[in-house]
Coordinates of C-alpha atoms and ligand atoms in Angstrom, one line a residue:
X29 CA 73.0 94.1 231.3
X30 CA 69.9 93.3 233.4
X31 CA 68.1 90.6 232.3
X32 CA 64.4 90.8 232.9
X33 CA 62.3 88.8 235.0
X34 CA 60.8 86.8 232.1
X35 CA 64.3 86.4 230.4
X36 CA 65.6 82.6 231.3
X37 CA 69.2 82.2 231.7
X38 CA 70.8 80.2 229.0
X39 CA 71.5 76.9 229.4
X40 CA 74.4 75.4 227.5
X41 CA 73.4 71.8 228.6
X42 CA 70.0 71.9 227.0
X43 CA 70.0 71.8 223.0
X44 CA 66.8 72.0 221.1
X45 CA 65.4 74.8 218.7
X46 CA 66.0 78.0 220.1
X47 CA 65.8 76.7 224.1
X48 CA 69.5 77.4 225.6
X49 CA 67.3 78.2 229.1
X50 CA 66.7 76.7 232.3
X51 CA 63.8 75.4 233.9
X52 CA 63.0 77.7 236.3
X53 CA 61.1 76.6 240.0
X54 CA 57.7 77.3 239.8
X55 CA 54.4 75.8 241.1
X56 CA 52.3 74.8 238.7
X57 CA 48.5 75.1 239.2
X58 CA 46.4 73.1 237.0
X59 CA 42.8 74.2 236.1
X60 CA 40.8 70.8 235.7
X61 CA 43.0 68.6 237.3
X62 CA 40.3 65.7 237.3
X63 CA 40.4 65.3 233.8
X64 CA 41.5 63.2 231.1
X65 CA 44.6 65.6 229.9
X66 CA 45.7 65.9 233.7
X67 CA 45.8 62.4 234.1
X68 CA 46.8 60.4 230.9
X69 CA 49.3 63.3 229.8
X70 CA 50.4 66.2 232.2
X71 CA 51.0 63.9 235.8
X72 CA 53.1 61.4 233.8
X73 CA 55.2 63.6 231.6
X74 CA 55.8 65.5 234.8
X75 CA 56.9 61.8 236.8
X76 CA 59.0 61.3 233.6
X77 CA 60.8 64.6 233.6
X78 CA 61.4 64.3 237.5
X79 CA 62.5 60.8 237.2
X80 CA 64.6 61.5 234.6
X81 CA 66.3 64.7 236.7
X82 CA 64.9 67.1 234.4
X83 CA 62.7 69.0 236.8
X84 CA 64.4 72.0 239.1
X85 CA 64.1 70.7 242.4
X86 CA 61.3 73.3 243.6
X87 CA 58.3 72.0 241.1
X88 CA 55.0 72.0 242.8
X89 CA 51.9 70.7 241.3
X90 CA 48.6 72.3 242.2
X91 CA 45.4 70.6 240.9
X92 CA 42.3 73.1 240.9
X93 CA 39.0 71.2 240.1
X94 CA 35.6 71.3 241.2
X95 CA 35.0 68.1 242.9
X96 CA 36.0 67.5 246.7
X97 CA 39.2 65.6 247.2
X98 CA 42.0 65.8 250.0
X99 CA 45.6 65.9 248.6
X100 CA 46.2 62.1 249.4
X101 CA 43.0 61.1 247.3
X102 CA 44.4 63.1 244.7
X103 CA 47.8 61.7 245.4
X104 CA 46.7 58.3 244.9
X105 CA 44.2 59.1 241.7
X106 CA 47.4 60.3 239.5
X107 CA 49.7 57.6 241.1
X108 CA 46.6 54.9 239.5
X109 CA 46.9 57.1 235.9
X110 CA 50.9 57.4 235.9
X111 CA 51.5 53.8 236.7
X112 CA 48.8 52.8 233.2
X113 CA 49.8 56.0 231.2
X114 CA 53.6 56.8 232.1
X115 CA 56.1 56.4 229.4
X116 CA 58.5 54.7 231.3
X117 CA 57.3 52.4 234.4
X118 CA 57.1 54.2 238.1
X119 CA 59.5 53.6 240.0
X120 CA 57.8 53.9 243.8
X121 CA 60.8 55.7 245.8
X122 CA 60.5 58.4 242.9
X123 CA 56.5 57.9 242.9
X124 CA 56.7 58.6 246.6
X125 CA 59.1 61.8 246.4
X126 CA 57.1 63.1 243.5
X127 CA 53.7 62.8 245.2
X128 CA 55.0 65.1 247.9
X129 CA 54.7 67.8 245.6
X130 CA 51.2 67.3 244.7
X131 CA 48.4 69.1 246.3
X132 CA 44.5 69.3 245.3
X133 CA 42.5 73.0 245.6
X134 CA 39.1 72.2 245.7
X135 CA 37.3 75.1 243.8
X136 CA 34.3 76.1 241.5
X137 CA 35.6 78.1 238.7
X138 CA 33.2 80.9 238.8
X139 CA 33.6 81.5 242.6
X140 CA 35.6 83.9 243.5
X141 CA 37.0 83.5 246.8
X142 CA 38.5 80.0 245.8
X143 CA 41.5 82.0 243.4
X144 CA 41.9 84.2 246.9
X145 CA 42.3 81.0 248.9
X146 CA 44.6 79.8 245.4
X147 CA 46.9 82.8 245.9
X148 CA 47.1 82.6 249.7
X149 CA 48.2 78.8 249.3
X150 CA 51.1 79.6 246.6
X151 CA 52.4 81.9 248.5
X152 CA 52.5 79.2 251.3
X153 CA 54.1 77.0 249.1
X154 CA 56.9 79.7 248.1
X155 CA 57.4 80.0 251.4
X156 CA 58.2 76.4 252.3
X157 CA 59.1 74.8 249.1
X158 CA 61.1 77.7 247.1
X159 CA 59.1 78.1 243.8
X160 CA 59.9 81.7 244.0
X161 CA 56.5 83.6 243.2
X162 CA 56.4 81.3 239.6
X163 CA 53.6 80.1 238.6
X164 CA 52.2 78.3 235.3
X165 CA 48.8 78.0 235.3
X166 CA 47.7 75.3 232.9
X167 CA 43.9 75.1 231.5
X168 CA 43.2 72.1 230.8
X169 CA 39.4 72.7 231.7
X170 CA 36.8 73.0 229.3
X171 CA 36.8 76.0 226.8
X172 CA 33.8 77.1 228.4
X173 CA 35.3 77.8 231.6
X174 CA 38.4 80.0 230.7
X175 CA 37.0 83.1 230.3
X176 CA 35.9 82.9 234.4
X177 CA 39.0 81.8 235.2
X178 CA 41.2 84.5 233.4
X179 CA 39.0 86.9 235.2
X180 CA 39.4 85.8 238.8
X181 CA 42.5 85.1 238.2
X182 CA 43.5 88.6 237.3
X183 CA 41.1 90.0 240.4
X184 CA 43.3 87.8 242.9
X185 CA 46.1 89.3 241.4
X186 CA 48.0 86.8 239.9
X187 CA 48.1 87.7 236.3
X188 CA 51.1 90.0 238.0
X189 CA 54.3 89.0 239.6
X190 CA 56.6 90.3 241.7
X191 CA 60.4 91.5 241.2
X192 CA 62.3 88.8 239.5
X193 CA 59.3 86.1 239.2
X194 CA 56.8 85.0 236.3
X195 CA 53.3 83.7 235.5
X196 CA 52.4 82.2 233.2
X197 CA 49.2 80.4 231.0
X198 CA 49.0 77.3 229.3
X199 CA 46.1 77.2 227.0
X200 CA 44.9 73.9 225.7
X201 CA 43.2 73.7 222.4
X202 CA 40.5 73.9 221.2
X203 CA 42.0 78.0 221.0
X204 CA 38.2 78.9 219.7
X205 CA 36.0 77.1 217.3
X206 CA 36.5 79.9 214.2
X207 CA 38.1 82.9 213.9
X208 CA 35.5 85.0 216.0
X209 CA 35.7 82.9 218.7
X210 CA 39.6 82.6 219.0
X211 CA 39.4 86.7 218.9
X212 CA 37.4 86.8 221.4
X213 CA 39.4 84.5 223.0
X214 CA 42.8 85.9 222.3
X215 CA 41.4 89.8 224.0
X216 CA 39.6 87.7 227.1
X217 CA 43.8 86.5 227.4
X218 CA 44.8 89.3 226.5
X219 CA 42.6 91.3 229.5
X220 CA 44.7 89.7 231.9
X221 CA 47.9 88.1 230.7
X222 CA 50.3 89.6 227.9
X223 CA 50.7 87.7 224.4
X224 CA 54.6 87.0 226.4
X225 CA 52.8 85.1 229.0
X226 CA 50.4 83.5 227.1
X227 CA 52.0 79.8 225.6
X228 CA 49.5 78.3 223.5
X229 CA 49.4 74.7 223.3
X230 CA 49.5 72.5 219.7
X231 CA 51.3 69.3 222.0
X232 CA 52.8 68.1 217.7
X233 CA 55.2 71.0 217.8
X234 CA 56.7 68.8 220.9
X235 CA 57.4 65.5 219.1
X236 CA 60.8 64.9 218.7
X237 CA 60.2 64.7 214.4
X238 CA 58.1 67.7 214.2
X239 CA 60.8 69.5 216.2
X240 CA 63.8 68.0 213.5
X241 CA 61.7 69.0 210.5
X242 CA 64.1 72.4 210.8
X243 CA 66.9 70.6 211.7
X244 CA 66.8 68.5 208.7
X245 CA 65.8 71.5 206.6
X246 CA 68.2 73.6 208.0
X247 CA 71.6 72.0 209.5
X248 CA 71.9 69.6 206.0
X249 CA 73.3 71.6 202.9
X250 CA 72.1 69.2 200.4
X251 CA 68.0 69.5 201.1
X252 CA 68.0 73.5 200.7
X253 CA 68.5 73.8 196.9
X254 CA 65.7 71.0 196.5
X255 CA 63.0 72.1 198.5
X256 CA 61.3 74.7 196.2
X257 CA 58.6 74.0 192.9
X258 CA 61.6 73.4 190.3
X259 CA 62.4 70.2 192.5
X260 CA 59.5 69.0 194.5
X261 CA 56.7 67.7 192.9
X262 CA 54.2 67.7 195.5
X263 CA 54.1 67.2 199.4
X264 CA 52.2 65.1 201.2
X265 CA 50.5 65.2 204.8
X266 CA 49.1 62.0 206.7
X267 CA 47.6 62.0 210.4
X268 CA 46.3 58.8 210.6
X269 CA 44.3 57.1 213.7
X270 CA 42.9 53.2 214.2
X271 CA 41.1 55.2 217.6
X272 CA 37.6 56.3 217.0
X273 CA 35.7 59.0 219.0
X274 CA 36.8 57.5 222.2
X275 CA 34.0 58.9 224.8
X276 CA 35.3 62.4 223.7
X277 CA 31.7 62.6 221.8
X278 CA 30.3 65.7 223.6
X279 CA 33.5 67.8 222.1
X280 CA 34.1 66.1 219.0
X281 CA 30.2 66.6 217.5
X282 CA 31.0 70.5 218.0
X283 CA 34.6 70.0 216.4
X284 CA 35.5 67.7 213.5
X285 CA 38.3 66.2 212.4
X286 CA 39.1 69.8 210.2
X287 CA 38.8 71.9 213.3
X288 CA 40.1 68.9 215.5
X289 CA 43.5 68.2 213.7
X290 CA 44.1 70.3 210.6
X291 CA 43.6 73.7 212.2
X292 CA 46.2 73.1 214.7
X293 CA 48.6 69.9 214.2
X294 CA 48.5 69.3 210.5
X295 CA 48.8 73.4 209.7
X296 CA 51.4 73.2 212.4
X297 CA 53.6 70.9 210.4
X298 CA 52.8 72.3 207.2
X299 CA 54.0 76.0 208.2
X300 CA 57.5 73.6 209.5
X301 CA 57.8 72.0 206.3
X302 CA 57.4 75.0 204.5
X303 CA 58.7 78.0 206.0
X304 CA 61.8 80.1 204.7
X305 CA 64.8 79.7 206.6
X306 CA 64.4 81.8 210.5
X307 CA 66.5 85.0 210.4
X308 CA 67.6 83.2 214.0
X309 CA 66.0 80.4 216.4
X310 CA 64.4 82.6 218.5
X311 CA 60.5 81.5 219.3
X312 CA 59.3 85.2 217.1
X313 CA 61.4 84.6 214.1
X314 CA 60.4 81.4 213.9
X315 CA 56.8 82.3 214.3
X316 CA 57.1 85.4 211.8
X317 CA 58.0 82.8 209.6
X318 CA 55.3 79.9 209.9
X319 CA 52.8 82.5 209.9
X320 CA 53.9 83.7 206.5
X321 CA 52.7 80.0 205.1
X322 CA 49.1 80.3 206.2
X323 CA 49.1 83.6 205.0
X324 CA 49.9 82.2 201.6
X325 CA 47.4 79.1 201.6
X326 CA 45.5 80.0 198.6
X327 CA 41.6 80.5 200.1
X328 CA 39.0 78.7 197.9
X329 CA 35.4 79.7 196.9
X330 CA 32.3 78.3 198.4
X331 CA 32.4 76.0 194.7
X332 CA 36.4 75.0 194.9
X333 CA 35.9 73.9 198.0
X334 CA 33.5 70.8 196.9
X335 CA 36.6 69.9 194.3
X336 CA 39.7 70.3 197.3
X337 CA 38.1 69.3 200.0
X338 CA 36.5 66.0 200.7
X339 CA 34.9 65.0 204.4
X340 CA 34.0 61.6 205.2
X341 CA 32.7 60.1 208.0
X342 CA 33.6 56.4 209.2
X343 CA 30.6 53.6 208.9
X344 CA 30.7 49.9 210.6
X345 CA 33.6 48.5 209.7
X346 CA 36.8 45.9 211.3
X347 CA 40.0 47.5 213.0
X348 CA 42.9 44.7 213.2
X349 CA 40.0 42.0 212.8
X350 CA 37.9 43.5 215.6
X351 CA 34.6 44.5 214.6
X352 CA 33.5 48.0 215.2
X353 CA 30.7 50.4 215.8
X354 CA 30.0 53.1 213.4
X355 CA 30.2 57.1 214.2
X356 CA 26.6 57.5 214.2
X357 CA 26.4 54.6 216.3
X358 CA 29.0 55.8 219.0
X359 CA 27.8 57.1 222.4
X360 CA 26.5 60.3 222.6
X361 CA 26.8 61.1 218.6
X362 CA 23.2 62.1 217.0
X363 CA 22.5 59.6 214.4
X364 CA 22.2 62.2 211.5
X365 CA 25.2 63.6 212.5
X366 CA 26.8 65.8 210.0
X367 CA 30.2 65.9 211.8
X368 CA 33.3 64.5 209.3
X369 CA 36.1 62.2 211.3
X370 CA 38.2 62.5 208.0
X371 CA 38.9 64.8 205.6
X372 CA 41.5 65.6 203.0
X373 CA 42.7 68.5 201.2
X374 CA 44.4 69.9 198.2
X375 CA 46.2 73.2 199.2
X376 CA 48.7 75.4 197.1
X377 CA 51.1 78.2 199.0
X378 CA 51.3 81.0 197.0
X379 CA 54.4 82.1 197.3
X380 CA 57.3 81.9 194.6
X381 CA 58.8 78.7 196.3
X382 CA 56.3 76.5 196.4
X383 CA 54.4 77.8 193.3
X384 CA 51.6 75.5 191.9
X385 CA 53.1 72.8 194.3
X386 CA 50.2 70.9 195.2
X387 CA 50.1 69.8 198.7
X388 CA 47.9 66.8 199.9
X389 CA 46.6 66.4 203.4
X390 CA 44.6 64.0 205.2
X391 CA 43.5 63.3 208.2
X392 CA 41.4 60.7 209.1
X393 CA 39.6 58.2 212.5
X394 CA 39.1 55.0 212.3
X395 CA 42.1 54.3 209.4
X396 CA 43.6 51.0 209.1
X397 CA 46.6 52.0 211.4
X398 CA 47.5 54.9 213.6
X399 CA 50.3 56.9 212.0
X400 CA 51.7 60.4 211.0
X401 CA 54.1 61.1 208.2
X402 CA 54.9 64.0 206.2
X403 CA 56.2 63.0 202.5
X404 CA 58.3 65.0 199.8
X405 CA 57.6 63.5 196.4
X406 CA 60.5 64.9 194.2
X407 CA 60.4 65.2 190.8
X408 CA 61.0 62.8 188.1
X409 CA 64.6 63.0 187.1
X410 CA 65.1 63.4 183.4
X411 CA 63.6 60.0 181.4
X412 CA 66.9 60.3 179.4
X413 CA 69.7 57.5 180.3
X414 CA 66.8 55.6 182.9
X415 CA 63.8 56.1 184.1
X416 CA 61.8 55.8 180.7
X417 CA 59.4 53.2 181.9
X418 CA 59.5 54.1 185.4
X419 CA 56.7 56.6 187.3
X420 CA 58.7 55.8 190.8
X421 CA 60.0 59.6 192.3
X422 CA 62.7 59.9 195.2
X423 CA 60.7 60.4 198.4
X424 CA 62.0 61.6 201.3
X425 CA 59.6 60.6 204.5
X426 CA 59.8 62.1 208.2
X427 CA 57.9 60.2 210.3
X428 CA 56.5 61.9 212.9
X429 CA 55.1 58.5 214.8
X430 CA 55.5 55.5 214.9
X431 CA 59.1 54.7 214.8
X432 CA 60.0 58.5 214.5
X433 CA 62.5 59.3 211.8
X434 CA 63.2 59.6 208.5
X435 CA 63.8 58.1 204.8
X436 CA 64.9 58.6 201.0
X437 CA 63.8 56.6 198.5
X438 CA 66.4 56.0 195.5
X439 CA 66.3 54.3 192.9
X440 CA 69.3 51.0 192.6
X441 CA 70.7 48.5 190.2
X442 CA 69.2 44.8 191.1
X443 CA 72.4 43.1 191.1
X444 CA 73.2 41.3 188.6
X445 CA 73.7 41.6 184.3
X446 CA 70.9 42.8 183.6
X447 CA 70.0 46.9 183.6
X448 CA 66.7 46.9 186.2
X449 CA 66.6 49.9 188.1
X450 CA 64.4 49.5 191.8
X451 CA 63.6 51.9 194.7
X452 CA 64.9 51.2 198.1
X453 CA 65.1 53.0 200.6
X454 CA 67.8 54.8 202.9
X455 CA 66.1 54.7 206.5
X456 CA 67.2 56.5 209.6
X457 CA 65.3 55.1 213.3
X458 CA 65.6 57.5 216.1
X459 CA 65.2 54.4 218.4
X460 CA 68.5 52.5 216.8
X461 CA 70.2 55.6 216.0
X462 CA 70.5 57.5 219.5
X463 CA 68.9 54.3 221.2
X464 CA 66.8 56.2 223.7
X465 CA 63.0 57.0 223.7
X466 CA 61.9 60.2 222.5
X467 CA 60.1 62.1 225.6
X468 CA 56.1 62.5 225.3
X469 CA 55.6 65.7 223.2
X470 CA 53.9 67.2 226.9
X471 CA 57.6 66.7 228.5
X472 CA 59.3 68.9 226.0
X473 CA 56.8 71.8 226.0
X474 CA 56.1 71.7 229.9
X475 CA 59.7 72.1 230.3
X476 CA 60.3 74.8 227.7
X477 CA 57.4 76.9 229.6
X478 CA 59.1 76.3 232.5
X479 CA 61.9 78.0 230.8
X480 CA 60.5 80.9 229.4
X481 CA 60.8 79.1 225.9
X482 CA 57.6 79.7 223.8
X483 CA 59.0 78.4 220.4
X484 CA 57.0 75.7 219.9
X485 CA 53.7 77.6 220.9
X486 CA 51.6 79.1 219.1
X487 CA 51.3 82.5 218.5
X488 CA 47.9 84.8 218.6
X489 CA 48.4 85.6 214.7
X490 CA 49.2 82.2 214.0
X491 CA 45.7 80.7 215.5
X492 CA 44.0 83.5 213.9
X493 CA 45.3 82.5 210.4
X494 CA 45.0 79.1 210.4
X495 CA 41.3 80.1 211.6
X496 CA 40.5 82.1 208.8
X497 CA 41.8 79.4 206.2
X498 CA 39.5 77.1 208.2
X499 CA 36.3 79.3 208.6
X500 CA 35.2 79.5 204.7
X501 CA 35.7 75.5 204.6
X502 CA 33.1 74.8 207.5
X503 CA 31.1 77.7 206.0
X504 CA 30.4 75.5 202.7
X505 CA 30.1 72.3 204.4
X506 CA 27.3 74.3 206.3
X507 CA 25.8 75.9 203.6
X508 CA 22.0 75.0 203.5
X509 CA 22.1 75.0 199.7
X510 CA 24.9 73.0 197.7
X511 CA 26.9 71.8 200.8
X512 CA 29.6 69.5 199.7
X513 CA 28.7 66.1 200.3
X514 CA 29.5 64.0 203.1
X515 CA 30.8 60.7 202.2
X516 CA 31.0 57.6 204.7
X517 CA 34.2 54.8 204.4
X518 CA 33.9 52.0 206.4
X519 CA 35.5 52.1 209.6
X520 CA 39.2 50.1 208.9
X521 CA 39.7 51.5 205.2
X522 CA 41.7 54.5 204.3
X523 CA 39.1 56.6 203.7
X524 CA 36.2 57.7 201.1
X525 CA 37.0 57.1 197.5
X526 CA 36.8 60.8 196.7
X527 CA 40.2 60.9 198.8
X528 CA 41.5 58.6 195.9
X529 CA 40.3 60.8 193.7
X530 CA 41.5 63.8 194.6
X531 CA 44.8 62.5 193.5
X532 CA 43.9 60.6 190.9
X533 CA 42.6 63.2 189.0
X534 CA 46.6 64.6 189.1
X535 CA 47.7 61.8 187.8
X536 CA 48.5 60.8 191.9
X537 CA 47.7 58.5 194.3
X538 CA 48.9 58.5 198.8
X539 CA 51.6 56.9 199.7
X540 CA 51.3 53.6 201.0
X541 CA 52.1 54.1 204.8
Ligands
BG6_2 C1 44.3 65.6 219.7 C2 43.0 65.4 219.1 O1 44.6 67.0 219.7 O2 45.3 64.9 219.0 C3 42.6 63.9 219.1 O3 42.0 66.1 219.8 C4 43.7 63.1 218.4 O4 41.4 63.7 218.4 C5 45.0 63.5 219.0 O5 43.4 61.8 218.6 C6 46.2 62.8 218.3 O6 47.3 63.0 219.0 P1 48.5 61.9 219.1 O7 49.6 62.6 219.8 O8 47.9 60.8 219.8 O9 48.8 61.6 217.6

C-alpha cells in the first residue's frame, strides 16, 4: 500500500498516545521569531530535543520577523534566552552545532515579496541541508497578523508541497476571541491550508500528566467502573498561578482569565477527564470524543450565569512575603478595568455518565502558589460499619504541575487499640518513579508535528465548541444591565469569597492544594 505524503511512518521506538511516527526533516520557519514564545519556549525546547537526540538530523530553524538582524545576531539573541530559559543547562559544543541551523528572514508581514524571498531561501536550504521540501510554519506572531500571512503564504505557493513532502501550520492561541472570530479564523486557514495541515496549539495537552490522564483512565481496570455519577461525587479543576499579568497587559485586558485559560487549557483537561473511552488512539477518535464533552456542558442563562460563575480580579496584596502591585495598578491596565484574572465555575455534562455530577473549576492570577491539579472526589462509602462521623471521601489527584503525578486518598487504622479511622494518601512522583524530567509540554508537541501526529491539537470543531460555551458567559459579564458582579481578592489569597461559596452552598469546599 502507498502511504501518502502526509502519512508518517511508524515508529516503534517512540510510545505516547497514538504517536508510533517519526520526526520527519523539515525546516521550520517561525513567524515572529523576536518574541517572547520564540525565545523563552520554542528555541529551548528545540536545544533540548536536539541535545537530547531527539531531532532528525536535517531540522532547520527559520526565524521571520520584522526587525533587521543578520543570522549571527539572531544566533546570539536565542543562545542569551536558551542558556536563562532551557530546561536543562547548554551545553556549548551542542549550542555551537545547533546554532548552525538557525537563520533570521528579515520581513514585514504584509509585504509580499518577503514570502517569495522565504520560498527561494527553503528551497536553498533543501538543497544544502536535506529538509526535503518540509516545512512547519509556526505563528507565533500576533493574532492580528495571521490572516496576511496565510495569504502570502498561499500566493508564494507554499501552502502546497511537492511529491512526497508536507507543510504544515502551527497556530498559537489565542484561536479567536469568540466564536465569530475563531470562524472566521478557522475559513481564513482553511483558504490556504487543509484542517490536516492545520495543528492547533493548546501547549497543556503536551504535559506529561495531561497526556497520562488517558493512560490512567484507560490502561488501569480498576478506575473504569468508578468514573461515572453512581461513584464520583464531584470533580474538581484547579489552574493556579503566584505570576500576575507579567507585561503581557496589552493582550490580557482584551482576554481574561476565562478566555485566557478556561477556553483552551482547563476545557482541554476537562474533555480528557471526561471523555468515553476512544474507539482507537488515533488523533480523530480521540478528538470525536473530547468534542462530545463540550457538546454536553449544560449552557446557562444570562441569570444562571451570576449563580455558576464568579470573576474576580486580584487587588494589592503579598506573594511569598513580597509585597505586590494590584491589577489596576499594573502597567498598561486601565484603572477601571473590567477584565477578571480569576474565575471559577460550576459546570454539569449532560450526558448519562456524568449526570448531575457537579464539576468545579477555577482558575485564578495572583494565588498563593502556582499549581494545576485535577481532583476526583468519590463518594462517601456507606456510613454503615465506619465512616459515621466522618465527611472525608477517597480522592484521587493528578497533578498536572508541580511535581507531576498522581494520588489516592484512603482512609487507615491509626495504629494502635483503639478503632480511629484517618486518610493518607497513596502518592505516585513521576520524578522518583522514572527518575527523569518530564520534557517542556513545547518538546512533545513540536516533535509530534514534526511527525504528522496531531493528537494533542486541537481540532476546528473543538475550538468552536469550547467558544460557544464561552461566548454567552462574556455576554452577561458584558451586559450593560445586571452584569454579574466583579469581585476583587487580594493578590496572595485564593480567590474572592464567592469562590467559597459556590461550594459552600453544596455542602463543598476546594481542596486544599
Ligand atoms: C498561557 C496563558 O496560555 O498559559 C498564561 O496565556 C498562563 O496567562 C500560561 O500564565 C500558563 O501556562 P503554564 O504552562 O506556565 O502553566
Amino acid at each position: 500500500m502507498n502511504r501518502a505524503a502526509d502519512q508518517p511512518e511508524p515508529n516503534p521506538l517512540r510510545e505516547g498516545l497514538s504517536a508510533r511516527a517519526v520526526p520527519q526533516p523539515c525546516t521550520i520557519v517561525i513567524f515572529g521569531a523576536t518574541g517572547d514564545l520564540t525565545h523563552r519556549k520554542l528555541v529551548p525546547a528545540l536545544y533540548n530535543l536536539a541535545a537530547d537526540g531527539e531531532l532528525p538530523l536535517a531540522v532547520e530553524i527559520v526565524g521571520f520577523a520584522r526587525r533587521p538582524k543578520t543570522d549571527d545576531e539572531f544566533r546570539s539573541d536565542l543562545e542569551e534566552a536558551t542558556r536563562k530559559f532551557s530546561r536543562q543547562s547548554v551545553r556549548d559544543e551542542i549550542w555551537k552545532n545547533f546554532a548552525q541551523s538557525i537563520f533570521y528572514h528579515q520581513s514585514e508581514f504584509e509585504d509580499e515579496s518577503g514570502y517569495k524571498a522565504l520560498a527561494k531561501r527553503l528551497d536553498e536550504i533543501d538543497k544544502s541541508h536535506g529538509t526535503r521540501g518540509n516545512r512547519l510554519f509556526y505563528f507565533a506572531a500576533s493574532p492580528d497578523q495571521f490572516e496576511p500571512i496565510l495569504k502570502n503564504l498561499k500566493n508564494a505557493g507554499l501552502n502546497q508541497t511537492c511529491k512526497g513532502s508536507w507543510a504544515r501550520v502551527i497556530i498559537e492561541k489565542p484561536f479567536g476571541s469568540d466564536l465569530a472570530s475563531a470562524r472566521e479564523l478557522n475559513s481564513v486557514v482553511r483558504n490556504s491550508f487543509t484542517e490536516e495541515q492545520t495543528y492547533r496549539i493548546d501547549h497543556f495537552l503536551g504535559k506529561e500528566t495531561a497526556q497520562n490522564i488517558l493512560v490512567l483512565r484507560f490502561a488501569n481496570a480498576i478506575f473504569a467502573p468508578l468514573w461515572n455519577t453512581h461513584y464520583i461525587d464531584h470533580v474538581q479543576i484547579t489552574a493556579a498561578e503566584t505570576l500576575g499579568v507579567e507585561g503581557r497587559a496589552g493582550y490580557y485586558e482584551t482576554a481574561g482569565a476565562l478566555r485566557d485559560m478556561v477556553q483552551n487549557h482547563l476545557l482541554q483537561l476537562l474533555c480528557l477527564t471526561a471523555m468515553e473511552p476512544p474507539t482507537d488512539l488515533s488523533a480523530d477518535s480521540i478528538r470525536d470524543e473530547k468534542v462530545k464533552v463540550v457538546r454536553s456542558l449544560r449552557r446557562w442563562s444570562h441569570n444562571a450565569i451570576a449563580t455558576e460563575v464568579v470573576r474576580g480580579q486580584y487587588a494589592k496584596g503579598a506573594i511569598n512575603g513580597e509585597p505586590v502591585v494590584g491589577y489596576r495598578q499594573e502597567k498598561n491596565v486601565n484603572p477601571d478595568s473590567q477584565t477578571e484574572t480569576f474565575v471559577a465555575l460550576r459546570l454539569y455534562i449532560d450526558t448519562w455518565r456524568w449526570a448531575e455530577v457537579p464539576i468545579y473549576m477555577r482558575v485564578g492570577k495572583r494565588l498563593p502558589k502556582s499549581a494545576t491539579d485535577i481532583s476526583i472526589h468519590f463518594k462517601k462509602a456507606p456510613a454503615v460499619l465506619f465512616n459515621k462521623d466522618s465527611h472525608d471521601l477517597n480522592v484521587l489527584v493528578i497533578r498536572i504541575q508541580p511535581d507531576e503525578g498522581i494520588s489516592l486518598r484512603i482512609h487507615a487504622k491509626v495504629p494502635g487499640t483503639s478503632f480511629r479511622i484517618e486518610p493518607v494518601k497513596m502518592d505516585f512522583h513521576y520524578g522518583t518513579s522514572f527518575g527523569k524530567a518530564s520534557p517542556e509540554a513545547y518538546e512533545r508537541l513540536l516533535l509530534d508535528a514534526m511527525s504528522g501526529d496531531a493528537t494533542l491539537f486541537a481540532r476546528r470543531d473543538e475550538v468552536e465548541e469550547a467558544w460557544s460555551f464561552i461566548d454567552p458567559i462574556e455576554e452577561a459579564w458584558h451586559a450593560k444591565k445586571n452584569a454579574p458582579e466583579l469581585f476583587f481578592y487580594p493578590a496572595g489569597s485564593w480567590g474572592p469569597e464567592a469562590a467559597d461559596d459556590l461550594l459552600a452552598r453544596d455542602g463543598r469546599s476546594w481542596r486544599r492544594l
